[in-house]
Amino acid sequence: MQFLSALRHFILYEQLIPNRARIVVGVSGGPDSLALLHALGSLASEHGWQLHAAYLNHGLRPEAEMEAHFVAEIAAAQGHGCTIERADVRAIAAQPGVSLEEAARQARYAFLGRVALRQGAEIVAVGHHADDQVETVFMHLLRGSGLAGLRGMMPDTPLAGLRLGALPAEDRSDFGNIRLIRPLLSFSRTQILAYCQKNGLQPFWDASNTDETFFRNRLRHDIIPQLKTINPNLTTVVGRMTKVLRGDCEVLDAHRRQLWQTLARSEPGRVRLDLALFRTLSSGDQRALLRRAIAVLRPEHRNVSLDHTERILEALAADPQRASGGPLTLTSGLTAWLSYHWLDIQEADFIAKDVPQIFHPTPLSLPGEVMLGPSWRLKARKVGWAHGETPPWHEQQAHHVIWLPSDTSLPLLVRPRHPGDRMRPFGLNAIKTIKDLMNEHKIPRSIRKHWPLVLDGNDRIVWLVGYRASECTHLAPDTTRAWEVSLQSDVD
């Protein structure tokens, strides 16, 4: 009764399970999950809970079939339904950077989520306990984690927040508001084994739990026992620390959510951070926002390496006045760019929809048009006006339109810039490189490679599109006919 009383208190204190909830319990057949299923079942009638057991055969051990049968019998004996499925975890782990442990974890949580959806359950319960928490904290510590890792596993977390990107898309569902809870997180392994013995629960022992080729097992059987010779209360101390850090993280998370709303703009393939505001933040806040930006673009990555964020911060610190630069290669096809007003974290092949881009030399017919990415186009047409009328070209602004003499050498060509490209800007008695003009107009480096230029039939640049026209666009005062080339956008 003492175990059940403590469990009831923990569930109420952490607000883990409401009355009349449907709960899917992950059961492996080991002591932790057997104790969880039995204990929740013992409390179910007073709270109106409905339990359903779920077992996933990872396809790694020959005895898993017997284990699955064992779990089904236990669930039936306690009056609960049971779902059993099999996953090819080795196939998932064959992907680069995905360990067997991580593949099994992702497959297991996705399975539990799918079972919860089918059962109409809003809660998935798993049997992690206080000694598991110690192992998790030290795993994170040895990997150089920050506060979020050192707080360990949470008693209650959204299932949708778990990163399951190693799985095929069809195996990942929208888990909505389903929550993952850990009701045994305040109980030690010793307490759980005692509960099993007292209630006649005979676990099915998994031999892989002693295989020290797995990092967690080495911690469990070698490192942590040595630490307990220094502090026998290690489990209690770590549990207390994680509780304190959880509170600290809640404060920081709320603060950083507000920062994110203020600084960040997210779109498919790119996250933009307001560079001026970003520079004013503490390094801790900067790292947190960068990790979040990478996580938005790579949700399958559980742990963002400190190296990735530090490279960006070091680039900023090396030149505090630096307004543009890049790219910095991050992880899995992501790059970082300084773009005057923005710090962009984006796919290496990202195509910005909000700016014109050209990827291959393309003739511009007269009249005619050329597409500049999904949302922009250059359109050419012949225009004319009567003598005495004010011509539209009386001020060559070159932002969205230029006018060319009707005898301009054809054909016109639209292409990206080449190294060493030069032009003589309109009204300027000097030749300037396109690179210098792009610097003057603060065109972000991340979009310069594919920024469109318009050339005439003599291979002279007549327009740095959107910014500067060349002296070739000069029209005589008595001109009544010209070619108009305009930049048009579908972007709101």
Tab-separated table of C-alpha atoms in Angstrom:
chain	number	residue	atom	x	y	z
A	1	MET	CA	0.000	0.000	0.000
A	2	GLN	CA	2.926	2.362	0.670
A	3	PHE	CA	4.033	2.031	-2.976
A	4	LEU	CA	0.519	2.728	-4.277
A	5	SER	CA	0.090	5.653	-1.906
A	6	ALA	CA	3.354	7.203	-3.097
A	7	LEU	CA	2.370	6.591	-6.727
A	8	ARG	CA	-1.019	8.206	-6.196
A	9	HIS	CA	0.673	11.235	-4.606
A	10	PHE	CA	3.171	11.582	-7.487
A	11	ILE	CA	0.424	11.355	-10.109
A	12	LEU	CA	-1.658	13.991	-8.328
A	13	TYR	CA	1.325	16.269	-7.628
A	14	GLU	CA	2.501	16.187	-11.253
A	15	GLN	CA	-1.093	16.184	-12.575
A	16	LEU	CA	-0.273	13.231	-14.802
A	17	ILE	CA	-3.605	11.449	-15.219
A	18	PRO	CA	-7.109	12.922	-14.988
A	19	ASN	CA	-10.082	10.873	-13.882
A	20	ARG	CA	-11.683	8.626	-16.519
A	21	ALA	CA	-8.593	8.743	-18.724
A	22	ARG	CA	-7.716	6.102	-21.285
A	23	ILE	CA	-4.092	5.059	-20.904
A	24	VAL	CA	-1.829	3.007	-23.153
A	25	VAL	CA	0.882	1.374	-21.033
A	26	GLY	CA	4.122	0.381	-22.719
A	27	VAL	CA	4.971	-3.080	-21.388
A	28	SER	CA	8.221	-4.882	-22.162
A	29	GLY	CA	7.791	-7.717	-19.678
A	30	GLY	CA	10.530	-6.398	-17.403
A	31	PRO	CA	9.980	-5.448	-13.737
A	32	ASP	CA	9.479	-1.719	-14.372
A	33	SER	CA	6.666	-2.012	-16.899
A	34	LEU	CA	5.018	-4.944	-15.089
A	35	ALA	CA	4.953	-2.927	-11.866
A	36	LEU	CA	3.565	0.084	-13.750
A	37	LEU	CA	0.745	-1.894	-15.385
A	38	HIS	CA	-0.179	-3.604	-12.115
A	39	ALA	CA	0.010	-0.437	-9.985
A	40	LEU	CA	-2.027	1.690	-12.411
A	41	GLY	CA	-4.522	-1.150	-12.623
A	42	SER	CA	-4.788	-1.170	-8.826
A	43	LEU	CA	-5.668	2.541	-8.857
A	44	ALA	CA	-7.841	2.419	-11.977
A	45	SER	CA	-11.198	1.718	-10.363
A	46	GLU	CA	-11.049	4.677	-7.975
A	47	HIS	CA	-10.202	7.049	-10.839
A	48	GLY	CA	-12.174	5.493	-13.681
A	49	TRP	CA	-9.076	4.784	-15.773
A	50	GLN	CA	-9.079	2.379	-18.711
A	51	LEU	CA	-5.761	0.661	-19.428
A	52	HIS	CA	-4.465	-0.972	-22.594
A	53	ALA	CA	-1.083	-2.739	-22.749
A	54	ALA	CA	1.205	-2.390	-25.780
A	55	TYR	CA	4.291	-4.457	-26.631
A	56	LEU	CA	6.692	-3.890	-29.544
A	57	ASN	CA	8.925	-6.713	-30.750
A	58	HIS	CA	12.047	-4.942	-32.015
A	59	GLY	CA	13.131	-7.961	-34.033
A	60	LEU	CA	16.475	-8.069	-32.222
A	61	ARG	CA	16.146	-11.084	-29.893
A	62	PRO	CA	14.817	-14.599	-30.573
A	63	GLU	CA	13.124	-14.694	-27.163
A	64	ALA	CA	11.006	-11.624	-28.022
A	65	GLU	CA	8.182	-13.833	-29.353
A	66	MET	CA	7.927	-15.576	-25.978
A	67	GLU	CA	8.131	-12.210	-24.264
A	68	ALA	CA	5.244	-10.878	-26.365
A	69	HIS	CA	3.131	-13.920	-25.479
A	70	PHE	CA	4.014	-13.410	-21.815
A	71	VAL	CA	2.903	-9.753	-21.896
A	72	ALA	CA	-0.372	-10.663	-23.605
A	73	GLU	CA	-1.112	-13.232	-20.880
A	74	ILE	CA	-0.290	-10.769	-18.094
A	75	ALA	CA	-2.538	-8.095	-19.620
A	76	ALA	CA	-5.407	-10.557	-20.070
A	77	ALA	CA	-5.029	-11.823	-16.499
A	78	GLN	CA	-5.361	-8.255	-15.222
A	79	GLY	CA	-8.343	-7.532	-17.454
A	80	HIS	CA	-6.661	-5.257	-19.987
A	81	GLY	CA	-6.530	-5.314	-23.763
A	82	CYS	CA	-3.150	-5.719	-25.440
A	83	THR	CA	-1.630	-4.767	-28.796
A	84	ILE	CA	1.499	-6.501	-30.093
A	85	GLU	CA	3.445	-5.452	-33.180
A	86	ARG	CA	6.858	-6.084	-34.707
A	87	ALA	CA	9.357	-3.531	-36.072
A	88	ASP	CA	12.512	-3.924	-38.152
A	89	VAL	CA	14.773	-1.866	-35.910
A	90	ARG	CA	17.963	-2.970	-37.664
A	91	ALA	CA	16.694	-1.470	-40.917
A	92	ILE	CA	16.026	1.838	-39.151
A	93	ALA	CA	19.490	1.755	-37.560
A	94	ALA	CA	21.099	1.207	-40.975
A	95	GLN	CA	20.683	4.931	-41.653
A	96	PRO	CA	23.775	7.107	-41.145
A	97	GLY	CA	24.051	8.448	-37.607
A	98	VAL	CA	21.237	6.314	-36.154
A	99	SER	CA	22.332	3.898	-33.412
A	100	LEU	CA	20.503	0.676	-32.629
A	101	GLU	CA	19.393	2.162	-29.301
A	102	GLU	CA	18.044	5.303	-30.972
A	103	ALA	CA	16.277	3.307	-33.681
A	104	ALA	CA	14.578	1.151	-31.036
A	105	ARG	CA	13.563	4.221	-29.036
A	106	GLN	CA	11.975	5.939	-32.019
A	107	ALA	CA	10.203	2.790	-33.203
A	108	ARG	CA	8.855	2.162	-29.703
A	109	TYR	CA	7.432	5.650	-29.147
A	110	ALA	CA	5.894	5.797	-32.617
A	111	PHE	CA	4.258	2.423	-31.964
A	112	LEU	CA	2.869	3.551	-28.600
A	113	GLY	CA	1.510	6.709	-30.216
A	114	ARG	CA	-0.236	4.757	-32.967
A	115	VAL	CA	-1.794	2.410	-30.420
A	116	ALA	CA	-3.005	5.405	-28.396
A	117	LEU	CA	-4.637	6.893	-31.495
A	118	ARG	CA	-6.395	3.621	-32.271
A	119	GLN	CA	-7.552	3.207	-28.675
A	120	GLY	CA	-8.709	6.802	-28.316
A	121	ALA	CA	-6.237	7.253	-25.456
A	122	GLU	CA	-4.856	10.638	-24.499
A	123	ILE	CA	-2.001	9.261	-22.382
A	124	VAL	CA	0.924	6.898	-22.976
A	125	ALA	CA	2.606	5.658	-19.784
A	126	VAL	CA	6.098	4.139	-19.670
A	127	GLY	CA	8.059	2.615	-16.808
A	128	HIS	CA	11.137	4.834	-16.511
A	129	HIS	CA	12.198	5.152	-12.872
A	130	ALA	CA	14.646	7.113	-10.728
A	131	ASP	CA	17.661	4.939	-11.565
A	132	ASP	CA	16.886	5.315	-15.272
A	133	GLN	CA	16.905	9.050	-14.634
A	134	VAL	CA	20.413	8.860	-13.158
A	135	GLU	CA	21.611	6.973	-16.239
A	136	THR	CA	19.976	9.496	-18.564
A	137	VAL	CA	21.517	12.475	-16.771
A	138	PHE	CA	25.011	10.971	-16.903
A	139	MET	CA	24.580	10.024	-20.564
A	140	HIS	CA	23.746	13.657	-21.291
A	141	LEU	CA	26.563	14.908	-19.057
A	142	LEU	CA	29.154	12.772	-20.826
A	143	ARG	CA	27.896	14.088	-24.157
A	144	GLY	CA	28.292	17.693	-23.018
A	145	SER	CA	24.617	18.573	-22.678
A	146	GLY	CA	23.230	21.858	-21.399
A	147	LEU	CA	20.526	22.424	-18.792
A	148	ALA	CA	17.778	20.802	-20.852
A	149	GLY	CA	19.741	17.559	-20.978
A	150	LEU	CA	20.833	17.646	-17.343
A	151	ARG	CA	17.239	17.981	-16.155
A	152	GLY	CA	16.760	14.457	-17.481
A	153	MET	CA	13.482	12.868	-18.450
A	154	MET	CA	10.286	14.787	-17.806
A	155	PRO	CA	7.383	13.249	-15.855
A	156	ASP	CA	5.011	14.606	-18.506
A	157	THR	CA	5.808	15.631	-22.080
A	158	PRO	CA	3.890	15.908	-25.373
A	159	LEU	CA	4.380	12.791	-27.473
A	160	ALA	CA	4.348	15.002	-30.563
A	161	GLY	CA	7.467	16.738	-29.223
A	162	LEU	CA	9.604	13.606	-29.559
A	163	ARG	CA	11.917	13.556	-32.568
A	164	LEU	CA	11.205	10.496	-34.659
A	165	GLY	CA	12.805	11.551	-37.932
A	166	ALA	CA	14.660	8.261	-38.486
A	167	LEU	CA	11.347	6.526	-39.154
A	168	PRO	CA	9.584	6.346	-42.527
A	169	ALA	CA	6.953	9.049	-42.933
A	170	GLU	CA	4.139	6.486	-42.887
A	171	ASP	CA	5.248	5.321	-39.424
A	172	ARG	CA	5.072	8.821	-37.971
A	173	SER	CA	1.603	10.014	-37.081
A	174	ASP	CA	0.189	13.293	-35.911
A	175	PHE	CA	-0.034	12.480	-32.224
A	176	GLY	CA	-1.997	15.632	-31.448
A	177	ASN	CA	-2.441	16.157	-27.714
A	178	ILE	CA	-1.326	12.680	-26.628
A	179	ARG	CA	1.001	12.946	-23.632
A	180	LEU	CA	3.867	10.699	-22.584
A	181	ILE	CA	4.049	10.226	-18.815
A	182	ARG	CA	6.517	8.509	-16.477
A	183	PRO	CA	4.652	7.777	-13.221
A	184	LEU	CA	7.532	5.774	-11.696
A	185	LEU	CA	10.136	8.515	-12.041
A	186	SER	CA	10.327	9.024	-8.263
A	187	PHE	CA	10.773	5.295	-7.491
A	188	SER	CA	14.076	3.442	-7.352
A	189	ARG	CA	14.776	0.118	-9.035
A	190	THR	CA	14.937	-1.471	-5.580
A	191	GLN	CA	11.442	-0.224	-4.700
A	192	ILE	CA	10.060	-1.523	-7.990
A	193	LEU	CA	11.608	-4.973	-7.539
A	194	ALA	CA	10.179	-5.116	-4.016
A	195	TYR	CA	6.708	-4.236	-5.377
A	196	CYS	CA	6.963	-7.002	-7.979
A	197	GLN	CA	7.979	-9.548	-5.351
A	198	LYS	CA	5.224	-8.493	-2.958
A	199	ASN	CA	2.553	-8.796	-5.642
A	200	GLY	CA	3.761	-12.031	-7.212
A	201	LEU	CA	4.871	-10.402	-10.468
A	202	GLN	CA	7.532	-12.480	-12.194
A	203	PRO	CA	9.345	-10.369	-14.801
A	204	PHE	CA	10.687	-11.641	-18.088
A	205	TRP	CA	14.367	-10.738	-17.922
A	206	ASP	CA	15.915	-9.212	-21.049
A	207	ALA	CA	19.473	-10.481	-21.513
A	208	SER	CA	20.349	-7.446	-23.660
A	209	ASN	CA	20.152	-5.298	-20.515
A	210	THR	CA	23.521	-6.758	-19.491
A	211	ASP	CA	25.182	-6.205	-22.882
A	212	GLU	CA	27.813	-3.556	-22.166
A	213	THR	CA	28.282	-2.715	-25.831
A	214	PHE	CA	25.302	-0.437	-25.198
A	215	PHE	CA	26.337	2.864	-23.600
A	216	ARG	CA	23.486	2.878	-21.078
A	217	ASN	CA	24.349	-0.618	-19.857
A	218	ARG	CA	27.979	0.375	-19.266
A	219	LEU	CA	26.744	3.251	-17.136
A	220	ARG	CA	24.315	1.009	-15.270
A	221	HIS	CA	26.683	-1.840	-14.488
A	222	ASP	CA	30.063	-0.146	-14.259
A	223	ILE	CA	30.226	3.637	-13.878
A	224	ILE	CA	27.203	4.411	-11.684
A	225	PRO	CA	27.961	1.660	-9.109
A	226	GLN	CA	31.419	3.202	-8.708
A	227	LEU	CA	29.884	6.642	-8.201
A	228	LYS	CA	27.586	5.202	-5.545
A	229	THR	CA	30.620	4.128	-3.544
A	230	ILE	CA	31.378	7.855	-3.287
A	231	ASN	CA	27.776	8.907	-2.617
A	232	PRO	CA	25.338	6.095	-1.787
A	233	ASN	CA	22.481	8.615	-2.124
A	234	LEU	CA	23.320	9.329	-5.764
A	235	THR	CA	19.840	8.441	-7.040
A	236	THR	CA	18.168	10.770	-4.544
A	237	VAL	CA	20.642	13.582	-5.168
A	238	VAL	CA	20.285	13.390	-8.949
A	239	GLY	CA	16.499	13.251	-8.626
A	240	ARG	CA	16.561	16.405	-6.517
A	241	MET	CA	18.868	18.125	-9.004
A	242	THR	CA	16.650	17.290	-11.984
A	243	LYS	CA	13.629	18.681	-10.160
A	244	VAL	CA	15.447	21.971	-9.505
A	245	LEU	CA	16.715	22.179	-13.076
A	246	ARG	CA	13.257	21.433	-14.409
A	247	GLY	CA	11.983	24.544	-12.641
A	248	ASP	CA	14.897	26.608	-13.944
A	249	CYS	CA	14.286	25.355	-17.475
A	250	GLU	CA	10.605	26.284	-17.284
A	251	VAL	CA	11.573	29.891	-16.543
A	252	LEU	CA	14.192	29.951	-19.299
A	253	ASP	CA	11.875	28.260	-21.797
A	254	ALA	CA	9.164	30.861	-21.215
A	255	HIS	CA	11.700	33.659	-21.656
A	256	ARG	CA	13.082	32.122	-24.840
A	257	ARG	CA	9.663	31.459	-26.321
A	258	GLN	CA	9.085	35.203	-26.068
A	259	LEU	CA	12.456	35.886	-27.683
A	260	TRP	CA	11.604	33.491	-30.498
A	261	GLN	CA	8.323	35.250	-31.192
A	262	THR	CA	10.155	38.577	-31.304
A	263	LEU	CA	13.239	37.617	-33.322
A	264	ALA	CA	12.389	34.651	-35.514
A	265	ARG	CA	10.634	34.198	-38.823
A	266	SER	CA	10.149	30.636	-39.998
A	267	GLU	CA	9.281	29.381	-43.465
A	268	PRO	CA	9.784	26.069	-45.281
A	269	GLY	CA	13.524	25.567	-45.628
A	270	ARG	CA	14.651	28.665	-43.720
A	271	VAL	CA	14.596	30.291	-40.285
A	272	ARG	CA	15.505	33.987	-40.088
A	273	LEU	CA	16.687	35.660	-36.873
A	274	ASP	CA	16.725	39.452	-36.569
A	275	LEU	CA	20.486	40.053	-36.536
A	276	ALA	CA	20.503	43.380	-34.694
A	277	LEU	CA	18.373	42.021	-31.847
A	278	PHE	CA	20.236	38.707	-31.844
A	279	ARG	CA	23.531	40.527	-31.210
A	280	THR	CA	22.106	42.104	-28.040
A	281	LEU	CA	21.315	38.746	-26.404
A	282	SER	CA	23.384	36.785	-23.923
A	283	SER	CA	25.390	33.913	-25.381
A	284	GLY	CA	23.078	31.465	-23.600
A	285	ASP	CA	20.006	32.919	-25.276
A	286	GLN	CA	21.823	33.008	-28.610
A	287	ARG	CA	22.722	29.316	-28.357
A	288	ALA	CA	19.169	28.406	-27.395
A	289	LEU	CA	17.686	30.253	-30.378
A	290	LEU	CA	20.204	28.691	-32.765
A	291	ARG	CA	19.451	25.208	-31.420
A	292	ARG	CA	15.760	25.859	-31.862
A	293	ALA	CA	16.277	27.129	-35.414
A	294	ILE	CA	18.199	23.972	-36.319
A	295	ALA	CA	15.575	21.821	-34.587
A	296	VAL	CA	12.805	23.476	-36.614
A	297	LEU	CA	14.576	22.490	-39.837
A	298	ARG	CA	15.881	19.136	-38.576
A	299	PRO	CA	13.268	17.833	-36.100
A	300	GLU	CA	14.727	14.333	-36.382
A	301	HIS	CA	17.945	15.455	-34.652
A	302	ARG	CA	17.602	14.838	-30.929
A	303	ASN	CA	20.834	16.569	-29.976
A	304	VAL	CA	22.212	19.644	-31.724
A	305	SER	CA	25.995	19.681	-31.431
A	306	LEU	CA	27.548	22.619	-29.596
A	307	ASP	CA	30.034	22.841	-32.475
A	308	HIS	CA	27.271	23.955	-34.819
A	309	THR	CA	26.138	26.867	-32.654
A	310	GLU	CA	29.664	27.856	-31.607
A	311	ARG	CA	30.836	28.297	-35.192
A	312	ILE	CA	28.149	30.912	-35.726
A	313	LEU	CA	28.802	32.693	-32.425
A	314	GLU	CA	32.554	32.714	-33.074
A	315	ALA	CA	31.990	34.286	-36.499
A	316	LEU	CA	29.899	37.026	-34.887
A	317	ALA	CA	32.361	37.586	-32.044
A	318	ALA	CA	35.381	37.737	-34.363
A	319	ASP	CA	33.929	40.791	-36.096
A	320	PRO	CA	31.147	42.467	-34.077
A	321	GLN	CA	30.523	44.919	-36.928
A	322	ARG	CA	30.253	42.178	-39.521
A	323	ALA	CA	26.957	42.556	-41.348
A	324	SER	CA	27.232	39.928	-44.047
A	325	GLY	CA	28.988	36.648	-44.650
A	326	GLY	CA	28.745	32.922	-45.068
A	327	PRO	CA	27.965	30.287	-45.667
A	328	LEU	CA	28.874	28.330	-42.553
A	329	THR	CA	28.173	24.625	-42.980
A	330	LEU	CA	26.189	23.248	-40.058
A	331	THR	CA	24.596	19.792	-40.061
A	332	SER	CA	22.805	17.569	-42.573
A	333	GLY	CA	22.647	20.040	-45.419
A	334	LEU	CA	22.036	23.206	-43.388
A	335	THR	CA	23.989	26.436	-43.739
A	336	ALA	CA	24.124	29.727	-41.842
A	337	TRP	CA	24.339	33.132	-43.526
A	338	LEU	CA	24.759	36.655	-42.211
A	339	SER	CA	22.504	38.755	-44.413
A	340	TYR	CA	22.830	42.360	-43.157
A	341	HIS	CA	19.546	42.449	-41.243
A	342	TRP	CA	19.128	38.688	-40.753
A	343	LEU	CA	20.943	35.627	-39.530
A	344	ASP	CA	19.586	32.901	-41.801
A	345	ILE	CA	19.661	29.190	-40.967
A	346	GLN	CA	18.566	27.416	-44.111
A	347	GLU	CA	18.790	24.423	-46.401
A	348	ALA	CA	21.959	24.486	-48.494
A	349	ASP	CA	19.811	24.427	-51.639
A	350	PHE	CA	17.197	26.844	-50.296
A	351	ILE	CA	15.491	28.960	-52.946
A	352	ALA	CA	14.082	32.155	-51.489
A	353	LYS	CA	10.566	32.850	-52.702
A	354	ASP	CA	10.702	36.450	-51.567
A	355	VAL	CA	13.533	37.444	-53.941
A	356	PRO	CA	14.139	37.002	-57.690
A	357	GLN	CA	16.620	34.262	-58.583
A	358	ILE	CA	17.999	32.924	-61.893
A	359	PHE	CA	19.855	29.616	-62.157
A	360	HIS	CA	20.704	29.283	-65.853
A	361	PRO	CA	21.303	31.794	-68.663
A	362	THR	CA	17.911	32.414	-70.269
A	363	PRO	CA	17.111	34.541	-73.343
A	364	LEU	CA	14.524	37.293	-72.826
A	365	SER	CA	12.426	37.693	-75.948
A	366	LEU	CA	11.130	41.081	-77.009
A	367	PRO	CA	8.315	41.031	-76.175
A	368	GLY	CA	8.406	38.177	-73.662
A	369	GLU	CA	9.106	37.193	-70.080
A	370	VAL	CA	11.481	35.086	-67.991
A	371	MET	CA	10.569	33.469	-64.673
A	372	LEU	CA	12.892	34.293	-61.776
A	373	GLY	CA	12.014	31.551	-59.329
A	374	PRO	CA	8.489	30.642	-58.245
A	375	SER	CA	7.216	34.154	-57.534
A	376	TRP	CA	9.074	36.619	-59.767
A	377	ARG	CA	9.397	37.387	-63.477
A	378	LEU	CA	11.026	39.815	-65.865
A	379	LYS	CA	8.651	41.101	-68.527
A	380	ALA	CA	9.740	42.937	-71.688
A	381	ARG	CA	7.527	44.974	-74.022
A	382	LYS	CA	7.746	47.867	-76.493
A	383	VAL	CA	6.422	51.203	-75.215
A	384	GLY	CA	5.933	54.567	-76.886
A	385	TRP	CA	4.689	58.071	-76.219
A	386	ALA	CA	3.923	61.181	-78.245
A	387	HIS	CA	6.198	64.207	-78.637
A	388	GLY	CA	5.587	66.609	-75.773
A	389	GLU	CA	4.530	63.907	-73.300
A	390	THR	CA	6.691	63.279	-70.261
A	391	PRO	CA	8.316	59.923	-70.932
A	392	PRO	CA	8.194	57.335	-68.137
A	393	TRP	CA	11.969	57.069	-68.230
A	394	HIS	CA	12.712	60.640	-67.266
A	395	GLU	CA	14.171	59.264	-64.012
A	396	GLN	CA	15.870	55.893	-64.400
A	397	GLN	CA	15.208	54.451	-60.923
A	398	ALA	CA	16.089	50.857	-61.886
A	399	HIS	CA	14.242	49.412	-58.899
A	400	HIS	CA	11.480	47.632	-60.776
A	401	VAL	CA	11.779	48.833	-64.372
A	402	ILE	CA	14.312	50.024	-66.934
A	403	TRP	CA	13.955	51.371	-70.479
A	404	LEU	CA	16.331	50.470	-73.286
A	405	PRO	CA	16.799	52.232	-76.620
A	406	SER	CA	14.813	50.603	-79.409
A	407	ASP	CA	18.062	49.910	-81.279
A	408	THR	CA	19.587	47.980	-78.352
A	409	SER	CA	21.642	45.017	-79.549
A	410	LEU	CA	19.629	41.819	-79.186
A	411	PRO	CA	18.957	39.229	-77.930
A	412	LEU	CA	18.692	40.133	-74.253
A	413	LEU	CA	19.978	37.523	-71.828
A	414	VAL	CA	19.154	36.993	-68.156
A	415	ARG	CA	21.766	35.137	-66.126
A	416	PRO	CA	23.411	34.863	-62.697
A	417	ARG	CA	26.584	36.819	-62.080
A	418	HIS	CA	30.017	35.590	-63.118
A	419	PRO	CA	33.313	36.301	-61.347
A	420	GLY	CA	34.647	39.670	-62.468
A	421	ASP	CA	31.336	40.961	-63.880
A	422	ARG	CA	31.390	44.759	-64.366
A	423	MET	CA	29.103	47.523	-65.556
A	424	ARG	CA	29.040	51.298	-65.949
A	425	PRO	CA	26.128	52.428	-63.714
A	426	PHE	CA	23.696	54.985	-65.098
A	427	GLY	CA	24.817	58.524	-64.271
A	428	LEU	CA	28.228	57.424	-63.038
A	429	ASN	CA	31.337	58.030	-65.100
A	430	ALA	CA	33.095	54.913	-63.828
A	431	ILE	CA	33.041	51.152	-64.210
A	432	LYS	CA	32.202	49.151	-61.085
A	433	THR	CA	32.219	45.446	-60.363
A	434	ILE	CA	28.911	43.743	-59.721
A	435	LYS	CA	30.395	42.536	-56.444
A	436	ASP	CA	31.002	46.126	-55.310
A	437	LEU	CA	27.519	47.186	-56.382
A	438	MET	CA	26.000	44.290	-54.457
A	439	ASN	CA	27.986	45.359	-51.403
A	440	GLU	CA	26.825	48.961	-51.798
A	441	HIS	CA	23.195	47.898	-52.021
A	442	LYS	CA	23.591	45.338	-49.218
A	443	ILE	CA	22.299	42.420	-51.218
A	444	PRO	CA	22.614	39.449	-48.822
A	445	ARG	CA	25.426	37.071	-49.714
A	446	SER	CA	23.095	34.088	-49.462
A	447	ILE	CA	21.170	35.230	-52.556
A	448	ARG	CA	23.930	36.844	-54.633
A	449	LYS	CA	24.962	33.694	-56.467
A	450	HIS	CA	21.656	33.511	-58.329
A	451	TRP	CA	20.720	37.190	-58.440
A	452	PRO	CA	19.606	38.093	-61.997
A	453	LEU	CA	21.527	40.314	-64.384
A	454	VAL	CA	20.221	41.477	-67.769
A	455	LEU	CA	22.715	41.645	-70.662
A	456	ASP	CA	22.321	42.988	-74.193
A	457	GLY	CA	23.406	41.286	-77.409
A	458	ASN	CA	26.927	42.680	-77.013
A	459	ASP	CA	27.269	40.864	-73.684
A	460	ARG	CA	27.132	44.144	-71.750
A	461	ILE	CA	25.341	44.170	-68.394
A	462	VAL	CA	22.464	46.623	-68.674
A	463	TRP	CA	20.742	45.936	-65.351
A	464	LEU	CA	21.582	44.648	-61.901
A	465	VAL	CA	17.954	43.723	-61.496
A	466	GLY	CA	16.125	45.726	-58.875
A	467	TYR	CA	19.080	47.978	-58.054
A	468	ARG	CA	21.190	49.623	-60.782
A	469	ALA	CA	20.740	50.232	-64.505
A	470	SER	CA	23.759	50.762	-66.713
A	471	GLU	CA	24.678	53.723	-68.865
A	472	CYS	CA	23.384	51.634	-71.791
A	473	THR	CA	19.862	52.573	-70.694
A	474	HIS	CA	20.455	56.261	-71.446
A	475	LEU	CA	17.761	57.557	-73.818
A	476	ALA	CA	17.961	60.706	-75.920
A	477	PRO	CA	15.539	63.519	-74.975
A	478	ASP	CA	13.583	63.128	-78.216
A	479	THR	CA	13.102	59.351	-77.837
A	480	THR	CA	9.509	58.192	-78.403
A	481	ARG	CA	10.040	54.417	-78.565
A	482	ALA	CA	11.854	52.092	-76.154
A	483	TRP	CA	11.962	48.604	-74.738
A	484	GLU	CA	10.579	48.394	-71.211
A	485	VAL	CA	11.887	45.611	-68.957
A	486	SER	CA	10.061	45.330	-65.639
A	487	LEU	CA	10.439	43.200	-62.536
A	488	GLN	CA	7.113	41.794	-61.389
A	489	SER	CA	6.253	39.791	-58.295
A	490	ASP	CA	3.517	37.481	-57.073
A	491	VAL	CA	4.755	37.855	-53.480
A	492	ASP	CA	2.261	39.595	-51.224
